[in-house]
CSV table of C-alpha atoms and ligand atoms in Angstrom, one decimal:
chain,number,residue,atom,x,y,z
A,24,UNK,CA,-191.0,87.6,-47.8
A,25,UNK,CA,-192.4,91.2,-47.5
A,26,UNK,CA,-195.7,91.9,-49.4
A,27,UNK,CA,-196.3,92.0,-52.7
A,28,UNK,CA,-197.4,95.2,-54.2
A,29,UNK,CA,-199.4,95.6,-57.6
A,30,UNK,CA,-197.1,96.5,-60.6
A,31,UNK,CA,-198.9,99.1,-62.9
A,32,UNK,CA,-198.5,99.0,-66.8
A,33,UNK,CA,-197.3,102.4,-66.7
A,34,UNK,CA,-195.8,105.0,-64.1
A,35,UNK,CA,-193.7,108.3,-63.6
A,36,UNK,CA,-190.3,108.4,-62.7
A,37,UNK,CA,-190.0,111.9,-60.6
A,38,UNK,CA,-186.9,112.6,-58.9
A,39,UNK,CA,-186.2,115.1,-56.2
A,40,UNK,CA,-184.7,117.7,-58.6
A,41,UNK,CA,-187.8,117.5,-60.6
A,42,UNK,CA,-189.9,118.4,-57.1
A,43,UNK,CA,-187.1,121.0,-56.8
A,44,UNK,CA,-188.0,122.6,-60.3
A,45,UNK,CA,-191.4,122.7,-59.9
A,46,UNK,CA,-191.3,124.4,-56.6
A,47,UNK,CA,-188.8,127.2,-57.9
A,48,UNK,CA,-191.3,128.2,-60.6
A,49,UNK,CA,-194.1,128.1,-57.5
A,50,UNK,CA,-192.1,130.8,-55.6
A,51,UNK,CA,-191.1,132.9,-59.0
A,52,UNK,CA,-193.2,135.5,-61.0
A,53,UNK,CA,-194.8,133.4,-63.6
A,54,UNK,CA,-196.9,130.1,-62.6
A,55,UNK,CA,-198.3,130.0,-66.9
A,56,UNK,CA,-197.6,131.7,-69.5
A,57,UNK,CA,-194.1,132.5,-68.6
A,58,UNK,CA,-190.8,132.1,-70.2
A,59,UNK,CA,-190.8,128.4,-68.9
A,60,UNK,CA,-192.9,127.1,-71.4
A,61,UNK,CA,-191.0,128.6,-74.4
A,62,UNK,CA,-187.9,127.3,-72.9
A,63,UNK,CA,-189.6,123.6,-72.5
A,64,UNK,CA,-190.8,124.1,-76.5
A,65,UNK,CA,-187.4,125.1,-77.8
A,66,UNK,CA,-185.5,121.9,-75.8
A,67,UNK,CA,-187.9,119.5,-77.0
A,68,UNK,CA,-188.2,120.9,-80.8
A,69,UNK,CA,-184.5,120.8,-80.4
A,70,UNK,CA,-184.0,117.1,-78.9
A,71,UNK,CA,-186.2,116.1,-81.8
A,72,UNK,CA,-185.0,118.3,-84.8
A,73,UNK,CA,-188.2,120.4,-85.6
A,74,UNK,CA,-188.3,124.1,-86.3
A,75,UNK,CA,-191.3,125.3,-83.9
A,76,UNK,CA,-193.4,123.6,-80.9
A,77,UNK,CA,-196.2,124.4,-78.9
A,78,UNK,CA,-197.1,123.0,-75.8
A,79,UNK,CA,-200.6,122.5,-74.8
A,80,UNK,CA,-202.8,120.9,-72.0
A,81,UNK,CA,-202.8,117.9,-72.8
A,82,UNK,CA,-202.0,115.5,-76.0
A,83,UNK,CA,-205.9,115.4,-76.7
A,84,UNK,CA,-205.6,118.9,-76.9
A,85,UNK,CA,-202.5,119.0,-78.9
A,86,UNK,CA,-204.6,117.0,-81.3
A,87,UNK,CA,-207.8,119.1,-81.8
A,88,UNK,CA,-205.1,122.3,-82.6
A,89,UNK,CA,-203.5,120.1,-85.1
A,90,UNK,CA,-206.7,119.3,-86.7
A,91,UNK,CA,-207.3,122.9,-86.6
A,92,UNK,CA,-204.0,124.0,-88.3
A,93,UNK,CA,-204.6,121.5,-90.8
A,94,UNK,CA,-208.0,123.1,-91.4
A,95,UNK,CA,-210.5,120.0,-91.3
A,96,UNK,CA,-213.6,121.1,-90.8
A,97,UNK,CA,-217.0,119.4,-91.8
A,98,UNK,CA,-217.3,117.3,-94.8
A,99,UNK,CA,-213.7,116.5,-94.5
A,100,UNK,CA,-212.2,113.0,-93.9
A,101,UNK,CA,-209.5,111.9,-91.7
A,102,UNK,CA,-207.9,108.7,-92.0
A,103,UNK,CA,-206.0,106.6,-89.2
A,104,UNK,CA,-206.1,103.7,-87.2
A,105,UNK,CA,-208.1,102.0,-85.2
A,106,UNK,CA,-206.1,100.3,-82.9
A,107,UNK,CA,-205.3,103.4,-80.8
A,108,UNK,CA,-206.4,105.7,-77.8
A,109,UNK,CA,-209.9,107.3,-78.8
A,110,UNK,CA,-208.4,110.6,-78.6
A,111,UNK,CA,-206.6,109.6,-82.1
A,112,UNK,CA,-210.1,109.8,-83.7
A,113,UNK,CA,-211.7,112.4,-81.6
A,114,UNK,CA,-209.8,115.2,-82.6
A,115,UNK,CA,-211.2,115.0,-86.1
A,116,UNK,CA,-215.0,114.6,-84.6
A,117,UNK,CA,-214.3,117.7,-82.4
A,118,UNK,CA,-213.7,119.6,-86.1
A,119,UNK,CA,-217.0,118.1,-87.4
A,120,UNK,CA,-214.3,116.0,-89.4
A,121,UNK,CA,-214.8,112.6,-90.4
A,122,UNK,CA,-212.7,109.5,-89.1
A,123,UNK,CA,-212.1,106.3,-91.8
A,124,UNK,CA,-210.6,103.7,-90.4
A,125,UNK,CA,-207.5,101.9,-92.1
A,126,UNK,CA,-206.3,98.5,-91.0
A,127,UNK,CA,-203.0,98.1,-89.9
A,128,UNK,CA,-200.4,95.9,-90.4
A,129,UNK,CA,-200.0,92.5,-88.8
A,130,UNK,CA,-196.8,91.9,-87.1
A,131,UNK,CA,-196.4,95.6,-86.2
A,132,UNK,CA,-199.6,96.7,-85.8
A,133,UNK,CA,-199.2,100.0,-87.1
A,134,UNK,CA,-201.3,101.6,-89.7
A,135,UNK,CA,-201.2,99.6,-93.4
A,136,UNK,CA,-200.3,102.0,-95.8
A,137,UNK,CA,-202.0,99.7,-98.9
A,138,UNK,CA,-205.5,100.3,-96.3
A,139,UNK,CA,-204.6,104.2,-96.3
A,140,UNK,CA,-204.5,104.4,-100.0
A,141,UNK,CA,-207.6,102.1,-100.4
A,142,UNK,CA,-209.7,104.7,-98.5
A,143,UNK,CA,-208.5,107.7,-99.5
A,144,UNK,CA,-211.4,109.7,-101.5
A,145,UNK,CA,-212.4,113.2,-102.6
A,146,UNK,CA,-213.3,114.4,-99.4
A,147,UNK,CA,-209.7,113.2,-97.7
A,148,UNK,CA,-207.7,115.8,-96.0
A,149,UNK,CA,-205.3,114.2,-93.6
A,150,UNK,CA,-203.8,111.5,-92.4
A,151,UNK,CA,-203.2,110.5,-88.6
A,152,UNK,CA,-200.5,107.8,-88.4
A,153,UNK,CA,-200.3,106.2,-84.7
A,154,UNK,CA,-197.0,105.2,-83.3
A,155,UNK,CA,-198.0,102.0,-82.0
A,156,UNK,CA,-196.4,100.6,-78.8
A,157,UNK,CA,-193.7,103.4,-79.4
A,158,UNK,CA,-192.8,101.9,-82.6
A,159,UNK,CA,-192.6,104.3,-85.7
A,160,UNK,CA,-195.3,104.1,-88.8
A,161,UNK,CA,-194.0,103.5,-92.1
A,162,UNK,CA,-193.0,106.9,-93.0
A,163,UNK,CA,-191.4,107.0,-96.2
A,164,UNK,CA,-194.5,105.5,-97.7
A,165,UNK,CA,-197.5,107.4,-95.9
A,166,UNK,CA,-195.6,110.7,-96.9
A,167,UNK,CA,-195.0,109.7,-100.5
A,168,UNK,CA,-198.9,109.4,-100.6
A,169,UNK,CA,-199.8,112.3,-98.8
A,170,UNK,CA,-197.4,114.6,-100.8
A,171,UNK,CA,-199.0,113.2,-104.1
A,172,UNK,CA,-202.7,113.7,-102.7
A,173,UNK,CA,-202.1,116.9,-100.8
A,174,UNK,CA,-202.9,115.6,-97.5
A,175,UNK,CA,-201.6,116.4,-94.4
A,176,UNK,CA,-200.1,114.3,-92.1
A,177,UNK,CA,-200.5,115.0,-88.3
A,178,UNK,CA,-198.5,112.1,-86.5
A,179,UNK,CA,-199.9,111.1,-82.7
A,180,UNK,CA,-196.4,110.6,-81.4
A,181,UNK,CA,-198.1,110.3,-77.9
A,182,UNK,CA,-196.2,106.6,-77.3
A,183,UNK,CA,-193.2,107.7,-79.7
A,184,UNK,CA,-191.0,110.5,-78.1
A,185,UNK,CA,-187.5,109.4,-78.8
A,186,UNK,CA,-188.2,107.3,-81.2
A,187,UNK,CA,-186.2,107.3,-84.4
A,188,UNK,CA,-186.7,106.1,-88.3
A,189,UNK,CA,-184.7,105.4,-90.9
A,190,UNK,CA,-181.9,107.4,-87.9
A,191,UNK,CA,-184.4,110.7,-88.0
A,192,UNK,CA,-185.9,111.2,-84.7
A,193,UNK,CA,-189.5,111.2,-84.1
A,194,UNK,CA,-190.8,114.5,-84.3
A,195,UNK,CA,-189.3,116.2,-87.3
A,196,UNK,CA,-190.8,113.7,-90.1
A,197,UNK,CA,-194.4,114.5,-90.5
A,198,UNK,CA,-196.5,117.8,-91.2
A,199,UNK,CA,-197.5,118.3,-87.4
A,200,UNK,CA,-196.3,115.2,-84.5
A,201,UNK,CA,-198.0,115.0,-81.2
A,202,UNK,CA,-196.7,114.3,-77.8
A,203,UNK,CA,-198.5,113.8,-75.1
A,204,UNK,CA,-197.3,114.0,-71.6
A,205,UNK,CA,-199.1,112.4,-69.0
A,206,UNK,CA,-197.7,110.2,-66.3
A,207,UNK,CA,-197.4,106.8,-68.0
A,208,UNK,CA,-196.2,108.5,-70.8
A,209,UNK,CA,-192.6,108.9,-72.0
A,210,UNK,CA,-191.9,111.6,-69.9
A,211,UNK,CA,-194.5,113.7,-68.2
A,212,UNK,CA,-195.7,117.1,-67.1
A,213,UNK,CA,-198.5,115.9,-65.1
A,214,UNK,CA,-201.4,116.8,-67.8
A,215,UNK,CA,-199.5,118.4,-71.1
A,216,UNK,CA,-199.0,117.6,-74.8
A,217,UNK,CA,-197.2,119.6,-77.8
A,218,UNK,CA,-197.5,119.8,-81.5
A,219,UNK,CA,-194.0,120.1,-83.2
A,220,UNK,CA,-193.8,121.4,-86.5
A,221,UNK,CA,-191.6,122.8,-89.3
A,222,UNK,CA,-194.4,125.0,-90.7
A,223,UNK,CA,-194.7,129.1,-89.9
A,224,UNK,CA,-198.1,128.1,-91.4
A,225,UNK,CA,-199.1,125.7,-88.8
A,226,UNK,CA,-197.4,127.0,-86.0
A,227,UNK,CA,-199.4,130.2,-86.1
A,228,UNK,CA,-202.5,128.8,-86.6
A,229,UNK,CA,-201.4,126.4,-83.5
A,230,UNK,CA,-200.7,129.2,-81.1
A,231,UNK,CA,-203.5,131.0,-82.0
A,232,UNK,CA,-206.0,128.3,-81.5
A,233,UNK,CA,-204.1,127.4,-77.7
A,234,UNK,CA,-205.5,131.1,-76.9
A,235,UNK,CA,-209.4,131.6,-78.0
A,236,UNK,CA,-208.0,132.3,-81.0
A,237,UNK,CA,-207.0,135.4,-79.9
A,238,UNK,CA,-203.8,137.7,-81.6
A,239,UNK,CA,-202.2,140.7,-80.5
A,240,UNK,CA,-200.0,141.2,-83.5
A,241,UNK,CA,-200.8,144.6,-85.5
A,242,UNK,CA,-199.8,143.1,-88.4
A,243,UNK,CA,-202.4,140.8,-88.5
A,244,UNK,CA,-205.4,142.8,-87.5
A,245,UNK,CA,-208.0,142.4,-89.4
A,246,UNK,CA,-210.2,145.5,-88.4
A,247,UNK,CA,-208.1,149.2,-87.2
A,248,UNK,CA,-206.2,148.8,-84.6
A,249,UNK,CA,-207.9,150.5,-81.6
A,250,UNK,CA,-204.8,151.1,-79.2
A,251,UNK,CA,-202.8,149.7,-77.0
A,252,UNK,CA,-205.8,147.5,-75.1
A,253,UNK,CA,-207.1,146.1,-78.4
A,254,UNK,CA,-206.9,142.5,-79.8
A,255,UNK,CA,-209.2,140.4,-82.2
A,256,UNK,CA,-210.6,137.1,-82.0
A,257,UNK,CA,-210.1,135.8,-85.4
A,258,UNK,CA,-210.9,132.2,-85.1
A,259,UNK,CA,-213.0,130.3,-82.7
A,260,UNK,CA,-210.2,128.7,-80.4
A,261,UNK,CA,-209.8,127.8,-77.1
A,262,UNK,CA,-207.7,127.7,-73.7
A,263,UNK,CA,-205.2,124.6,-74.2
A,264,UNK,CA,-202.4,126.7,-72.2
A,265,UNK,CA,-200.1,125.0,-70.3
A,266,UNK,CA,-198.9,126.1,-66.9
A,267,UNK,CA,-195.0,127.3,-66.0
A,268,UNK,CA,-194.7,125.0,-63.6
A,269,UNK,CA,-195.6,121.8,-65.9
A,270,UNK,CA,-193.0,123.5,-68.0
A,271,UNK,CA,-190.5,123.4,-65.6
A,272,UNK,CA,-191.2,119.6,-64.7
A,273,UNK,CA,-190.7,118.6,-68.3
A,274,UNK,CA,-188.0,120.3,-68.6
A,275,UNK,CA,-186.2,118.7,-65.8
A,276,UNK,CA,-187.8,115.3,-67.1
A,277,UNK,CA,-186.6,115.7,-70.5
A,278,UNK,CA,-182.8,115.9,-69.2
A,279,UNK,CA,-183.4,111.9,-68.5
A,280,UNK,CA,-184.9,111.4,-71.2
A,281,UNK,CA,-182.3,109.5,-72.3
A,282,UNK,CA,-182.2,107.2,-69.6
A,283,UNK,CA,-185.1,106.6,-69.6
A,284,UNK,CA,-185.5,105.2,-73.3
A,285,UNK,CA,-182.3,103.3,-72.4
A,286,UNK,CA,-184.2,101.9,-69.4
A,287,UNK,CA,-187.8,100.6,-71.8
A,288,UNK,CA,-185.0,99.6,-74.4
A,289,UNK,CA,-183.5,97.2,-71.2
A,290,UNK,CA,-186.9,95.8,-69.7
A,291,UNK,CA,-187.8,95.0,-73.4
A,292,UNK,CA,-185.2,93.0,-74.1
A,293,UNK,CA,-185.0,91.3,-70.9
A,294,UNK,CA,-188.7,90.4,-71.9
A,295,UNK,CA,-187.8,89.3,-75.2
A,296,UNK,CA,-184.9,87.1,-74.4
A,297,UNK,CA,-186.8,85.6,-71.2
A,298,UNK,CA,-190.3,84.6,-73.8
A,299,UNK,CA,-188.3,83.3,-76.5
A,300,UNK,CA,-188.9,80.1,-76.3
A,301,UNK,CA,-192.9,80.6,-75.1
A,302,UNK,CA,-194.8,79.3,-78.2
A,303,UNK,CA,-198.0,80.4,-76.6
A,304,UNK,CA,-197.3,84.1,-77.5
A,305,UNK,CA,-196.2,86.2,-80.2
A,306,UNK,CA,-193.7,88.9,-79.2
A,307,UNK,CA,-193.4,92.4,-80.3
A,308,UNK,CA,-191.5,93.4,-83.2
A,309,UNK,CA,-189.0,96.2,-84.4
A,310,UNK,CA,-188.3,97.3,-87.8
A,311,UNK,CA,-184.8,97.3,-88.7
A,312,UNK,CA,-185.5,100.8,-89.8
A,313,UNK,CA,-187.0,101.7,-86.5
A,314,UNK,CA,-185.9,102.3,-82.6
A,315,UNK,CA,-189.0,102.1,-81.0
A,316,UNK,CA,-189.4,104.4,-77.6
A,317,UNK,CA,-191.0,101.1,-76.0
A,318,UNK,CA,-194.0,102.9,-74.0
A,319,UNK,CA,-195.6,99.8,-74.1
A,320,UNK,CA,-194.8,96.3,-74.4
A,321,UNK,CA,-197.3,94.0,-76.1
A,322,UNK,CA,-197.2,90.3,-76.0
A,323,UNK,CA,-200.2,88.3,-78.4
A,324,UNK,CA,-201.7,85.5,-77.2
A,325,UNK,CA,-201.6,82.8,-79.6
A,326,UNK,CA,-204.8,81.6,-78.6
A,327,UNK,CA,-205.4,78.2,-80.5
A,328,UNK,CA,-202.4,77.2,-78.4
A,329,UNK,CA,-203.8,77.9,-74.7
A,330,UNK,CA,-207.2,75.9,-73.6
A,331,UNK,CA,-208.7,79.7,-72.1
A,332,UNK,CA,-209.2,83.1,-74.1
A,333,UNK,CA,-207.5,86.4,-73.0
A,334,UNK,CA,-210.4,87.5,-70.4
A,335,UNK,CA,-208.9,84.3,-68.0
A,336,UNK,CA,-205.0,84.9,-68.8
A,337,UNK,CA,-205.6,88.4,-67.8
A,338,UNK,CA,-207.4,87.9,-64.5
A,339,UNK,CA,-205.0,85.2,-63.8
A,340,UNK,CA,-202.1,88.1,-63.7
A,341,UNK,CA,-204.1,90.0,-62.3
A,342,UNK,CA,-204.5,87.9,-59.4
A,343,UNK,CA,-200.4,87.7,-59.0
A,344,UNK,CA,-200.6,92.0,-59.1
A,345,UNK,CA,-199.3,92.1,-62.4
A,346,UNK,CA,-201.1,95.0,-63.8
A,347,UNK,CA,-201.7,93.4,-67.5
A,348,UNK,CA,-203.8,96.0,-69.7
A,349,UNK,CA,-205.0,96.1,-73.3
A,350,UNK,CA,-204.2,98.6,-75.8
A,351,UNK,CA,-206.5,99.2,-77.0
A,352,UNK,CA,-210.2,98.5,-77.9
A,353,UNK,CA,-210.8,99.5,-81.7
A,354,UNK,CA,-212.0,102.9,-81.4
A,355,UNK,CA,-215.0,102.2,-83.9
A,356,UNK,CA,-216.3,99.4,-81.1
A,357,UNK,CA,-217.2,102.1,-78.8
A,358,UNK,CA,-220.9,103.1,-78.7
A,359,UNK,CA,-220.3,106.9,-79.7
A,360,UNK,CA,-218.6,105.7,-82.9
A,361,UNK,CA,-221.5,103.1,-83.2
A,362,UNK,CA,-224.3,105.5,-83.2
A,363,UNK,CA,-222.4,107.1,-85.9
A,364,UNK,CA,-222.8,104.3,-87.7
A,365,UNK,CA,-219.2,102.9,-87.5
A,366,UNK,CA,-219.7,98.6,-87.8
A,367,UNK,CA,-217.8,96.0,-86.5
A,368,UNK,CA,-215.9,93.6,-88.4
A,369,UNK,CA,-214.3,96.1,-91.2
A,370,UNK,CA,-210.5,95.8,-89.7
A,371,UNK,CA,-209.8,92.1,-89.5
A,372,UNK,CA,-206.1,92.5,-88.7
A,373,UNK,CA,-206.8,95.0,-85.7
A,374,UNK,CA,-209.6,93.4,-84.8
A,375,UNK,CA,-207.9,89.8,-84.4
A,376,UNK,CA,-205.0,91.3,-82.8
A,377,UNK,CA,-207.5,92.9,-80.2
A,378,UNK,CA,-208.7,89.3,-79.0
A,379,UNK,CA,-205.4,88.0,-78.0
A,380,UNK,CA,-203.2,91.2,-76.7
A,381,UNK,CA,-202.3,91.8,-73.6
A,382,UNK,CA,-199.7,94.6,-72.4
A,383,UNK,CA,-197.0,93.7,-69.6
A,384,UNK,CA,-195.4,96.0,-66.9
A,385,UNK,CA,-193.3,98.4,-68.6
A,386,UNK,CA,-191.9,101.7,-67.0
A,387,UNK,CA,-188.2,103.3,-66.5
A,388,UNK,CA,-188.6,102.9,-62.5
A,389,UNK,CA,-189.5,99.5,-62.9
A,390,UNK,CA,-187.2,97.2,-61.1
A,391,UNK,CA,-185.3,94.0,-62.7
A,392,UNK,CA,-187.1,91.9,-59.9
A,393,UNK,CA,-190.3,93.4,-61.2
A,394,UNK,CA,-189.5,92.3,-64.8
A,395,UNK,CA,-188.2,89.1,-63.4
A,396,UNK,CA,-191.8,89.0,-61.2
A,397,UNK,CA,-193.6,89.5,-64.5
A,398,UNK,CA,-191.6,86.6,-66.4
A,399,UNK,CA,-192.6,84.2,-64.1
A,400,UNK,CA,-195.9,84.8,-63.6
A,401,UNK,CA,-196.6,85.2,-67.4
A,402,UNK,CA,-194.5,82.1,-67.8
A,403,UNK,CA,-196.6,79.8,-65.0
A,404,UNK,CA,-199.9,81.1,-65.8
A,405,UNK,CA,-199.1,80.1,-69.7
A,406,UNK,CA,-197.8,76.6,-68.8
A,407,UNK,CA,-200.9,76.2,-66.4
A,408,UNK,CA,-203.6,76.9,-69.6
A,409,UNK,CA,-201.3,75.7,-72.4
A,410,UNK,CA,-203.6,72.6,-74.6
B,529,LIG,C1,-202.2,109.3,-74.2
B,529,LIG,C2,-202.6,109.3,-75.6
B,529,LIG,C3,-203.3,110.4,-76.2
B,529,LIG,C4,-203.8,111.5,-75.4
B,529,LIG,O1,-202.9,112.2,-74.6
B,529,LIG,P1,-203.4,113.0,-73.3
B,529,LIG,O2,-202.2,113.8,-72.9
B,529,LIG,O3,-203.8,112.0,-72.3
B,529,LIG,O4,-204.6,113.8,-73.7
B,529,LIG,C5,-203.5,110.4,-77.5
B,529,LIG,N1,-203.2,109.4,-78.3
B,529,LIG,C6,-202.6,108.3,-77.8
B,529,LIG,C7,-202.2,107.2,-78.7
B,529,LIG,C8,-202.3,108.2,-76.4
B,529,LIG,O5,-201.7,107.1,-76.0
């Protein structure tokens, strides 16, 4: 039997013309802020139905510019959810914003729009909607309330590229949508992120912000122009560029795109169809509205069935090299948030869905043996602490 190797959550799928593309930008002109990157914003604006994109750094990144073009500064509030990556919540900290949490909803575990509206207040100036899992938010609603408040909704799409509502891709439904593209991601660029948006508005504020805030358009001086040498800082922004040669991975990643999704869509499934009849869990669910991009798959442990709590389940897959994870630790929990006087206890559908989830092996490169692997272990281990 040849040797067992330890199956992450999540992992790239880079293929030899991918290597190929990266090396061609290494030996052209440009390695950043070449055509590349324009070309990787246009295809994946395109792919996803938006008017403008720009790529960034990273998603974390793609977030603070976002909460820049939306203009939340101190004072302001920022409400999302906090059953996410803490970079869904930073972004507004890194503008002096404020985060309120809203619960989300139990069997998706997206954001609740009935919690949005309970904490929206004076000081509210955007919401952050989470695409949990890969699985859309409730659209339709959460921009029917931020149209009649005048919010602005800035969508963290990081799990979600590909992802379609009500047959409207991700990407082209809310005020601003994030990707982010890092390996476990849905496809990836190494580090990288991107804001797409339909907004001349936002976009410029976005590209000036990737830059130190920097323009070198006439029209918009604000002071004479000096000459040919002269720019102006106008706003206090930073260096989120991407490189070319990041660009030129993701572009040659987002031509499987497809495949990929078609791939998560498969494993899922097989999943699904293999658990059905495991009482001990609860499995994921999908919105008939909704095609979910599947970055991750979540099972819930129903733990008044099972004799152990999730800490034992988890080493015990562990143990068999199936890399089980949790996604994620409410975001308030963590010290930082803490000392700023966040409490726990105040989202008792996140916070209950915390204690039993785990997440299962799920990438495109992942082989059926390796789903198969997975089934069996989270099958035995089950039937071995079942009451
Ligand atoms: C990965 C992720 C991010 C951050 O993206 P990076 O590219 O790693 O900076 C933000 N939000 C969520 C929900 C994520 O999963």
């Amino acid at each position: 039997m040849p040797a067992r190797s330890f199956l992450p959550y999540g992992h790239q799928w880079i293929f030899d013309d991918d290597i190929e593309a990266v090396i061609s930008v290494l030996r052209s002109e440009w390695i950043t802020q070449g055509p590349l990157i324009e070309r990787f914003e246009r295809a994946v604006a395109e792919r996803c139905g938006a008017r403008y994109a720009v790529a960034m750094s990273s998603g974390t990144a793609a977030l603070h510019a976002a909460c820049f073009a939306a203009g939340i500064r101190a004072g302001d509030e920022v409400i999302t959810t906090p059953l996410s990556f803490v970079a869904t919540a930073n972004c507004a900290l890194y503008q002096r914003g404020t985060p309120v949490f809203a619960d989300v909803r139990p069997d998706t575990l997206t954001i609740d729009v009935k919690a949005i509206a309970d904490k929206i207040s004076r000081k509210t100036k955007a919401i952050i909607p989470m695409d949990y899992a890969g699985h859309p938010c409730d659209f339709d609603a959460i921009l029917v309330l931020a149209k009649r408040q005048g919010l602005t909704v800035i969508e963290d799409a990081a799990h979600a590229l590909g992802a379609v509502y009500r047959g409207r891709p991700v990407g082209a439904l809310s005020d601003m949508t994030v990707f982010s593209f890092h390996p476990v991601k849905l496809l990836t660029t190494g580090e990288g992120g991107m804001v797409l948006t339909n907004s001349d508005h936002f976009y410029g504020r976005l590209r000036v912000f990737r830059t130190h805030g920097i323009t070198r358009q006439a029209e918009q001086y604000q002071d004479e122009d000096q000459g040919p040498w002269y720019y102006e800082m106008q706003e206090l922004g930073y260096n989120y560029r991407i490189t070319d040669f990041q660009c030129g991975l993701g572009l040659s990643q987002l031509q499987k795109l497809d495949r990929f999704l078609a791939r998560r869509q498969h494993i899922a499934a097989r999943y699904t169809a293999a658990f059905s009849d495991v009482s001990e869990i609860t499995l994921p669910v999908t919105l008939p509205q909704c095609e979910s991009a599947w970055h991750l798959y979540i099972i819930r442990l129903n733990l008044e069935r099972l004799r152990v709590g999730r800490g034992q389940i988890f080493m015990a897959l562990r143990s068999q090299d199936i890399g089980v994870n949790v996604h994620y630790i409410p975001i308030p929990w963590h010290p930082h948030y803490r000392r700023l006087g966040y409490q726990k206890g105040q989202w008792p559908v996140a916070e209950a869905a915390y204690e039993g989830m785990l997440s299962l092996p799920i990438w495109p490169g992942m082989a059926n043996d390796d789903v198969d692997r997975t089934v069996d272990a989270v099958r035995s281990v089950l039937a071995e602490y079942r009451k």
